[in-house]
Short mmCIF file of C-alpha atoms and ligand atoms in Angstrom, two decimals:
data_model
loop_
_atom_site.label_atom_id
_atom_site.label_comp_id
_atom_site.label_asym_id
_atom_site.label_seq_id
_atom_site.Cartn_x
_atom_site.Cartn_y
_atom_site.Cartn_z
CA MET A 586 -11.14 -20.08 14.08
CA SER A 587 -8.34 -22.43 15.02
CA ASN A 588 -7.34 -23.68 11.51
CA ARG A 589 -6.23 -20.17 10.53
CA ILE A 590 -2.50 -19.63 10.84
CA ILE A 591 -0.94 -16.08 11.57
CA ASN A 592 -0.32 -14.35 8.09
CA PHE A 593 2.62 -12.22 7.58
CA ASN A 594 2.40 -12.38 3.79
CA ALA A 595 3.29 -9.21 2.05
CA GLY A 596 0.76 -9.26 -0.46
CA PRO A 597 -1.84 -10.48 -1.09
CA ALA A 598 -2.15 -10.35 2.58
CA VAL A 599 -4.16 -11.40 5.70
CA LEU A 600 -7.78 -9.89 5.84
CA PRO A 601 -9.84 -9.25 8.65
CA VAL A 602 -11.66 -12.28 9.70
CA ASP A 603 -15.13 -10.57 10.17
CA VAL A 604 -14.73 -9.26 6.35
CA LEU A 605 -14.17 -12.92 5.25
CA GLU A 606 -17.14 -14.32 7.32
CA GLN A 607 -19.53 -11.62 6.20
CA ALA A 608 -18.37 -12.37 2.48
CA GLN A 609 -18.91 -15.93 3.13
CA SER A 610 -22.42 -15.50 4.61
CA GLU A 611 -23.98 -13.33 1.81
CA LEU A 612 -21.82 -15.17 -0.90
CA LEU A 613 -25.09 -17.16 -2.28
CA ASN A 614 -27.70 -14.32 -1.76
CA PHE A 615 -26.48 -10.81 -1.97
CA ASN A 616 -28.65 -8.24 -0.56
CA ASP A 617 -31.77 -10.54 -1.17
CA THR A 618 -31.05 -10.50 -4.95
CA GLY A 619 -30.91 -14.25 -4.97
CA MET A 620 -27.59 -14.14 -6.68
CA SER A 621 -24.01 -13.98 -5.55
CA ILE A 622 -22.37 -10.42 -5.81
CA LEU A 623 -20.40 -12.46 -8.37
CA GLU A 624 -23.23 -12.84 -10.58
CA ILE A 625 -24.94 -9.48 -11.09
CA SER A 626 -24.46 -6.80 -13.55
CA HIS A 627 -21.90 -4.18 -12.87
CA ARG A 628 -24.69 -1.67 -14.11
CA SER A 629 -27.55 -2.94 -11.53
CA LYS A 630 -28.78 -1.06 -8.64
CA PRO A 631 -27.05 -3.35 -5.92
CA TYR A 632 -23.79 -3.11 -7.53
CA GLU A 633 -24.09 0.52 -8.08
CA ALA A 634 -24.45 1.03 -4.34
CA VAL A 635 -21.51 -1.19 -3.40
CA ASN A 636 -19.40 1.17 -5.72
CA ASN A 637 -20.91 4.37 -4.49
CA GLU A 638 -20.55 3.28 -0.78
CA ALA A 639 -16.93 2.32 -1.13
CA GLU A 640 -16.09 5.72 -2.97
CA ALA A 641 -17.85 7.37 -0.09
CA ASN A 642 -16.36 5.35 2.52
CA LEU A 643 -12.75 6.13 1.39
CA LYS A 644 -13.30 9.60 0.83
CA GLU A 645 -14.71 9.98 4.39
CA LEU A 646 -11.64 8.01 5.85
CA LEU A 647 -9.29 10.04 4.07
CA GLY A 648 -11.21 13.44 5.02
CA LEU A 649 -11.50 14.21 1.24
CA GLY A 650 -14.48 16.29 -0.28
CA GLU A 651 -16.09 17.11 -3.50
CA ASP A 652 -12.91 18.07 -5.21
CA TYR A 653 -11.54 14.45 -5.06
CA GLN A 654 -13.01 11.63 -7.03
CA VAL A 655 -12.17 7.85 -6.14
CA LEU A 656 -11.42 5.31 -8.92
CA PHE A 657 -11.50 1.70 -8.91
CA VAL A 658 -9.39 0.23 -11.79
CA GLN A 659 -7.45 -2.66 -12.71
CA GLY A 660 -3.80 -3.51 -13.59
CA GLY A 661 -2.29 -3.13 -10.27
CA ALA A 662 -0.17 -0.38 -8.96
CA SER A 663 2.18 -1.38 -11.89
CA THR A 664 -0.16 0.00 -14.31
CA GLN A 665 -0.51 3.43 -12.59
CA PHE A 666 3.21 3.66 -12.90
CA ALA A 667 2.43 4.03 -16.44
CA MET A 668 -0.93 5.77 -16.30
CA VAL A 669 0.73 8.56 -14.17
CA PRO A 670 3.38 9.66 -16.81
CA LEU A 671 0.75 8.92 -19.73
CA ASN A 672 -1.64 11.41 -18.38
CA PHE A 673 0.31 14.09 -16.74
CA LEU A 674 3.98 13.97 -18.36
CA THR A 675 3.36 16.18 -21.30
CA PRO A 676 6.08 17.05 -23.69
CA ARG A 677 8.70 19.46 -22.61
CA ARG A 678 7.99 18.90 -19.18
CA THR A 679 9.87 16.85 -16.29
CA ALA A 680 8.48 14.30 -13.93
CA ASP A 681 10.56 14.29 -10.65
CA TYR A 682 10.78 10.72 -8.73
CA ILE A 683 12.17 10.24 -5.34
CA LEU A 684 13.73 6.95 -5.27
CA THR A 685 13.13 4.97 -1.96
CA GLY A 686 13.15 1.31 -3.19
CA VAL A 687 12.24 -1.02 -5.90
CA TRP A 688 8.83 0.01 -6.54
CA SER A 689 9.64 3.49 -6.76
CA GLU A 690 12.40 2.72 -9.44
CA LYS A 691 9.81 0.57 -11.51
CA ALA A 692 7.48 3.68 -11.42
CA LEU A 693 10.49 5.66 -12.95
CA LYS A 694 11.23 3.08 -15.45
CA GLU A 695 7.86 3.48 -16.77
CA ALA A 696 8.16 7.33 -16.69
CA LYS A 697 11.05 7.43 -18.41
CA LEU A 698 9.38 5.26 -21.56
CA VAL A 699 7.01 8.43 -21.60
CA GLY A 700 9.14 11.57 -21.22
CA GLN A 701 11.85 13.28 -19.30
CA THR A 702 12.38 12.45 -15.67
CA HIS A 703 14.62 13.82 -12.87
CA ILE A 704 15.60 12.04 -9.88
CA ALA A 705 14.97 14.18 -7.17
CA ALA A 706 16.48 12.22 -4.48
CA THR A 707 17.56 8.56 -3.76
CA THR A 708 18.95 6.39 -1.29
CA ALA A 709 19.92 3.67 -3.52
CA LYS A 710 23.53 3.78 -2.58
CA ASP A 711 22.38 3.02 1.33
CA ASN A 712 20.59 0.07 -0.15
CA TYR A 713 17.33 1.79 0.44
CA ARG A 714 17.97 1.65 4.50
CA ARG A 715 16.37 5.17 5.00
CA ILE A 716 14.05 7.71 3.24
CA PRO A 717 15.70 10.95 2.16
CA GLU A 718 16.04 14.07 4.29
CA LEU A 719 14.02 17.13 2.75
CA ALA A 720 17.07 18.75 2.33
CA GLU A 721 18.44 15.95 0.21
CA ILE A 722 15.55 16.70 -2.39
CA GLN A 723 16.64 18.59 -5.32
CA LEU A 724 13.66 19.39 -7.46
CA SER A 725 13.75 20.10 -11.38
CA ASP A 726 12.63 23.51 -12.55
CA ASN A 727 8.90 23.49 -12.66
CA PRO A 728 8.37 19.40 -12.57
CA ALA A 729 5.02 18.32 -14.13
CA TYR A 730 4.72 16.39 -10.79
CA ILE A 731 6.35 14.74 -7.96
CA HIS A 732 6.29 11.20 -7.10
CA ILE A 733 6.90 9.50 -4.08
CA THR A 734 6.50 5.71 -2.42
CA SER A 735 5.07 6.24 0.93
CA ASN A 736 5.92 2.95 2.14
CA ASN A 737 8.61 0.53 0.86
CA THR A 738 7.12 -2.95 1.11
CA ILE A 739 10.42 -4.76 0.21
CA PHE A 740 13.04 -2.66 2.32
CA GLY A 741 10.60 -2.11 5.31
CA THR A 742 10.97 1.95 5.33
CA GLN A 743 8.25 4.44 5.50
CA TRP A 744 8.08 8.26 5.50
CA ARG A 745 7.44 9.08 8.95
CA GLU A 746 6.05 12.59 7.77
CA LEU A 747 4.77 12.83 4.39
CA PRO A 748 6.77 15.80 2.59
CA ASN A 749 5.48 19.03 1.61
CA PHE A 750 6.58 20.96 -1.19
CA SER A 751 5.96 24.45 -1.99
CA GLY A 752 4.21 25.83 -4.99
CA ASN A 753 1.48 24.13 -6.85
CA ILE A 754 3.46 21.12 -7.95
CA PRO A 755 1.05 18.00 -8.11
CA LEU A 756 2.24 15.47 -5.39
CA ILE A 757 1.55 11.96 -6.36
CA ALA A 758 1.94 8.94 -3.99
CA ASP A 759 2.26 5.35 -4.27
CA MET A 760 0.50 4.19 -0.91
CA SER A 761 0.08 0.39 -1.88
CA SER A 762 1.25 -0.82 1.28
CA ASP A 763 0.47 2.12 3.59
CA ILE A 764 -2.76 3.58 2.77
CA LEU A 765 -5.04 3.80 5.60
CA CYS A 766 -2.53 2.67 8.15
CA ARG A 767 -2.63 6.21 9.99
CA PRO A 768 -4.33 9.50 9.58
CA PHE A 769 -2.53 11.94 7.22
CA ASP A 770 -3.29 15.04 5.11
CA ALA A 771 -4.71 13.28 1.97
CA SER A 772 -5.41 17.03 0.36
CA LYS A 773 -1.90 17.57 -0.26
CA PHE A 774 -1.92 14.81 -2.93
CA ALA A 775 -3.08 15.40 -6.24
CA LEU A 776 -3.11 11.61 -6.76
CA ILE A 777 -2.80 8.53 -4.70
CA TYR A 778 -2.85 5.07 -6.02
CA ALA A 779 -2.81 1.67 -4.06
CA GLY A 780 -3.14 -1.83 -5.43
CA ALA A 781 -5.68 -3.32 -2.94
CA GLN A 782 -4.01 -6.34 -2.09
CA LYS A 783 -1.77 -5.13 1.16
CA ASN A 784 -3.95 -2.60 2.99
CA LEU A 785 -7.32 -2.45 1.32
CA GLY A 786 -8.70 -6.00 0.21
CA PRO A 787 -8.04 -8.52 -2.45
CA SER A 788 -5.86 -8.31 -5.53
CA GLY A 789 -7.38 -7.16 -8.90
CA VAL A 790 -8.62 -3.94 -7.91
CA THR A 791 -6.70 -0.66 -7.67
CA ALA A 792 -7.94 2.22 -5.55
CA VAL A 793 -7.07 5.86 -7.25
CA ILE A 794 -7.69 8.93 -5.35
CA ILE A 795 -7.45 11.69 -7.84
CA ARG A 796 -8.12 15.55 -7.41
CA ARG A 797 -10.93 16.30 -10.08
CA ASP A 798 -8.89 18.73 -11.99
CA LEU A 799 -6.49 16.39 -12.76
CA ALA A 800 -9.38 13.70 -14.29
CA GLU A 801 -10.16 16.39 -16.95
CA ASN A 802 -8.49 17.18 -20.11
CA ASN A 803 -6.10 14.06 -20.14
CA PRO A 804 -4.36 13.83 -23.42
CA LYS A 805 -6.44 12.48 -26.22
CA THR A 806 -3.66 10.57 -27.72
CA ILE A 807 -3.50 7.88 -25.17
CA PRO A 808 -5.63 4.83 -25.07
CA THR A 809 -8.90 5.11 -23.54
CA MET A 810 -8.65 2.90 -20.78
CA LEU A 811 -5.37 4.28 -19.91
CA ARG A 812 -6.78 7.75 -19.32
CA TYR A 813 -8.27 8.98 -15.88
CA GLU A 814 -10.81 10.90 -17.35
CA THR A 815 -12.45 7.79 -18.98
CA HIS A 816 -12.79 6.24 -15.54
CA ALA A 817 -13.66 9.44 -13.49
CA ALA A 818 -16.53 10.44 -16.10
CA ASN A 819 -18.02 6.94 -15.81
CA HIS A 820 -17.42 6.40 -12.05
CA SER A 821 -15.32 3.40 -12.62
CA LEU A 822 -17.96 1.94 -14.80
CA TYR A 823 -16.49 2.56 -18.30
CA ASN A 824 -16.01 -1.19 -18.86
CA THR A 825 -16.77 -4.11 -16.30
CA PRO A 826 -14.95 -3.23 -13.15
CA PRO A 827 -13.63 -6.01 -10.88
CA THR A 828 -16.91 -6.15 -9.04
CA PHE A 829 -16.02 -8.47 -6.21
CA GLY A 830 -12.83 -6.88 -5.15
CA VAL A 831 -14.66 -3.44 -4.85
CA TYR A 832 -17.02 -5.25 -2.62
CA LEU A 833 -14.64 -6.98 -0.64
CA LEU A 834 -12.71 -3.74 -0.40
CA ASN A 835 -15.79 -1.83 0.81
CA LEU A 836 -16.15 -4.49 3.40
CA VAL A 837 -13.07 -3.69 4.67
CA LEU A 838 -13.60 0.04 4.54
CA ARG A 839 -16.64 -0.44 6.98
CA TRP A 840 -14.41 -2.77 9.05
CA ILE A 841 -12.10 0.27 9.47
CA LYS A 842 -14.83 2.59 10.48
CA ALA A 843 -15.95 -0.06 12.80
CA GLN A 844 -12.37 0.03 14.48
CA GLY A 845 -12.55 3.65 14.98
CA GLY A 846 -11.25 5.00 12.05
CA LEU A 847 -7.41 5.75 11.17
CA ALA A 848 -6.64 7.31 14.31
CA SER A 849 -7.23 4.09 16.30
CA LEU A 850 -5.87 2.01 13.29
CA GLU A 851 -2.38 4.09 13.91
CA GLN A 852 -2.26 3.63 17.75
CA ARG A 853 -2.50 -0.31 17.15
CA ASN A 854 -0.22 -0.36 14.31
CA LEU A 855 2.57 1.70 16.33
CA ALA A 856 1.97 -0.80 19.29
CA LYS A 857 2.17 -3.92 16.74
CA ALA A 858 5.43 -2.42 15.17
CA LYS A 859 6.86 -1.90 18.59
CA LEU A 860 6.50 -5.47 19.87
CA ILE A 861 8.69 -6.55 17.02
CA TYR A 862 11.17 -3.79 16.96
CA ASP A 863 11.75 -3.98 20.66
CA VAL A 864 12.77 -7.66 20.13
CA ILE A 865 15.43 -6.73 17.35
CA ASP A 866 16.54 -3.85 19.31
CA ASP A 867 16.96 -5.85 22.63
CA SER A 868 18.79 -8.75 21.09
CA HIS A 869 22.25 -7.51 21.36
CA GLY A 870 22.68 -7.68 17.51
CA PHE A 871 21.08 -11.15 17.19
CA TYR A 872 18.68 -9.56 14.96
CA ARG A 873 19.78 -6.76 12.78
CA GLY A 874 17.09 -4.36 11.10
CA HIS A 875 17.49 -3.49 7.62
CA ALA A 876 16.00 -0.02 7.87
CA ASP A 877 17.34 2.94 9.88
CA LYS A 878 15.45 3.57 13.02
CA SER A 879 14.22 6.99 11.77
CA SER A 880 12.86 5.35 8.40
CA ARG A 881 11.40 2.37 9.96
CA SER A 882 7.94 1.05 8.57
CA ILE A 883 5.20 0.12 10.91
CA MET A 884 3.68 -1.95 7.94
CA ASN A 885 6.64 -4.14 6.88
CA ILE A 886 9.68 -5.22 9.38
CA THR A 887 12.51 -6.26 7.69
CA PHE A 888 15.53 -8.12 9.62
CA ARG A 889 18.37 -10.25 9.32
CA LEU A 890 19.90 -13.02 11.38
CA PRO A 891 23.69 -13.86 11.92
CA ASN A 892 23.89 -16.15 8.89
CA GLU A 893 21.38 -17.59 6.06
CA GLU A 894 21.37 -21.00 7.95
CA LEU A 895 19.54 -19.28 10.99
CA GLU A 896 17.43 -17.54 8.41
CA LYS A 897 16.35 -20.88 6.87
CA LEU A 898 15.68 -22.27 10.32
CA PHE A 899 13.92 -19.22 11.67
CA VAL A 900 11.60 -19.57 8.54
CA ALA A 901 11.14 -23.52 8.97
CA GLU A 902 10.47 -23.31 12.77
CA SER A 903 7.76 -20.27 12.39
CA ILE A 904 5.99 -22.32 9.84
CA ALA A 905 6.03 -25.35 12.39
CA ALA A 906 4.61 -22.62 14.97
CA GLY A 907 1.74 -21.79 12.88
CA MET A 908 2.91 -18.65 11.03
CA ALA A 909 3.43 -17.93 7.45
CA GLY A 910 5.07 -15.47 5.05
CA LEU A 911 8.10 -14.44 7.13
CA LYS A 912 10.88 -15.13 4.68
CA GLY A 913 12.33 -11.69 3.25
CA HIS A 914 12.12 -10.69 -0.42
CA ARG A 915 15.13 -11.64 -2.35
CA SER A 916 16.62 -8.07 -2.81
CA VAL A 917 16.92 -7.65 0.83
CA GLY A 918 17.22 -11.30 2.11
CA GLY A 919 16.54 -12.45 5.45
CA LEU A 920 13.30 -11.92 7.16
CA ARG A 921 10.13 -9.76 6.77
CA ALA A 922 7.15 -9.51 8.94
CA SER A 923 4.23 -7.70 6.90
CA ILE A 924 1.80 -6.52 9.68
CA TYR A 925 -0.90 -4.68 8.08
CA ASN A 926 -4.03 -3.12 9.39
CA ALA A 927 -5.80 -6.73 9.38
CA MET A 928 -3.05 -8.36 11.22
CA PRO A 929 -4.32 -8.49 14.94
CA VAL A 930 -1.98 -7.53 18.07
CA ASP A 931 -2.23 -11.03 18.94
CA GLY A 932 -0.45 -12.35 15.78
CA CYS A 933 2.45 -9.81 16.68
CA ARG A 934 2.71 -11.12 20.41
CA ALA A 935 2.94 -14.55 18.93
CA LEU A 936 5.88 -13.64 16.74
CA ARG A 937 7.46 -11.56 19.56
CA ASP A 938 7.49 -14.64 21.85
CA PHE A 939 8.84 -16.58 18.93
CA MET A 940 11.64 -14.38 18.19
CA LYS A 941 12.33 -14.28 21.70
CA GLU A 942 12.45 -17.93 22.19
CA PHE A 943 14.21 -18.43 18.81
CA CYS A 944 17.05 -15.91 20.01
CA ARG A 945 17.67 -17.72 23.31
CA LYS A 946 17.88 -21.00 21.63
CA HIS A 947 20.12 -19.95 19.04
CA GLY A 948 21.77 -16.57 20.21
C1 PLP B 1012 3.10 -4.49 -4.08
C2 PLP B 1012 3.36 -3.10 -4.56
C3 PLP B 1012 3.32 -2.80 -5.87
C4 PLP B 1012 2.78 -3.60 -6.92
O1 PLP B 1012 1.35 -3.74 -7.15
P1 PLP B 1012 0.89 -4.49 -8.03
O2 PLP B 1012 -0.47 -4.53 -7.66
O3 PLP B 1012 1.18 -5.98 -7.89
O4 PLP B 1012 0.98 -3.85 -9.48
C5 PLP B 1012 3.74 -1.59 -6.01
N1 PLP B 1012 3.99 -0.44 -5.19
C6 PLP B 1012 4.21 -0.83 -3.71
C7 PLP B 1012 4.59 0.08 -2.73
C8 PLP B 1012 3.87 -2.06 -3.47
O5 PLP B 1012 3.99 -2.43 -2.18
#
């Protein structure tokens, strides 16, 4: 595919070429229906099969059983920021948030609209360069839930070890930008949500993995579409779901299984990230990583150059070299390489070579 460029976009982001080609090959005639997946009813048998397979594949990859359910909803991770407190932050309870970046701040902002909140830890004053140590986390008394963001897309930090808390406090995670990048114990989470457009598929569909007991008896006072129970009881078919998005997401899940699952993806992701971090570390300060080494993300790599002129030049030359999406988010500045599951190792090799050459010319 010589006309494809190397895509470091933060999201929507690169998808596996195999997945795009399969979608292309069956776009006009899905499973001998004589219609596109875009044109069939969400209540039809062929779509029901897609919906069921996507749920089963996601649960299989996460190693989850009958006590969990997968929901496919709309409104992005940003709607989950509100749904979580609407469903679980009941009067006289407190919700605990661990702030590790812009997205966790936004999640907290929605919870504050609903009820009482507590910041259990924050690394804001370190400009979110790091994930807090477990010893820094101060929970409130008997919180309704604890909310974390597993990977901070904008700052390029990630929980290397996902935290454990004692007691039966529901642990909730926004995993939008690192879900399925590595094996982890999903059963310690009460709820996981992820907008698909980083590591799972296209924008427009959000995956919610919820422990079944949390999708029952949600407050009757909140609007129907915002209750987890509604989507759980109807297998994500209460209203018209984002059918094409779920279909594409399922193709991505099949692709992940064909790659050997999460353990092999983790090995590949670690190797990809190392290619770039090694250039940063060996550049004698020409490249400065934003994240502390112990908190570095293997999905989003953030770094600065000696000045903004060089950063602009880096972006311009990278585009000329067939790369896209390397300009950093405005709240960090500099550069960001998003290297999600679908980014091939060769893409990271190309970026490594480009960075070395850029440093040689301008360092
Ligand atoms: C991108 C992102 C979001 C926002 O997702 P939307 O689907 O656009 O609402 C939330 N959290 C994290 C960690 C993200 O990376």
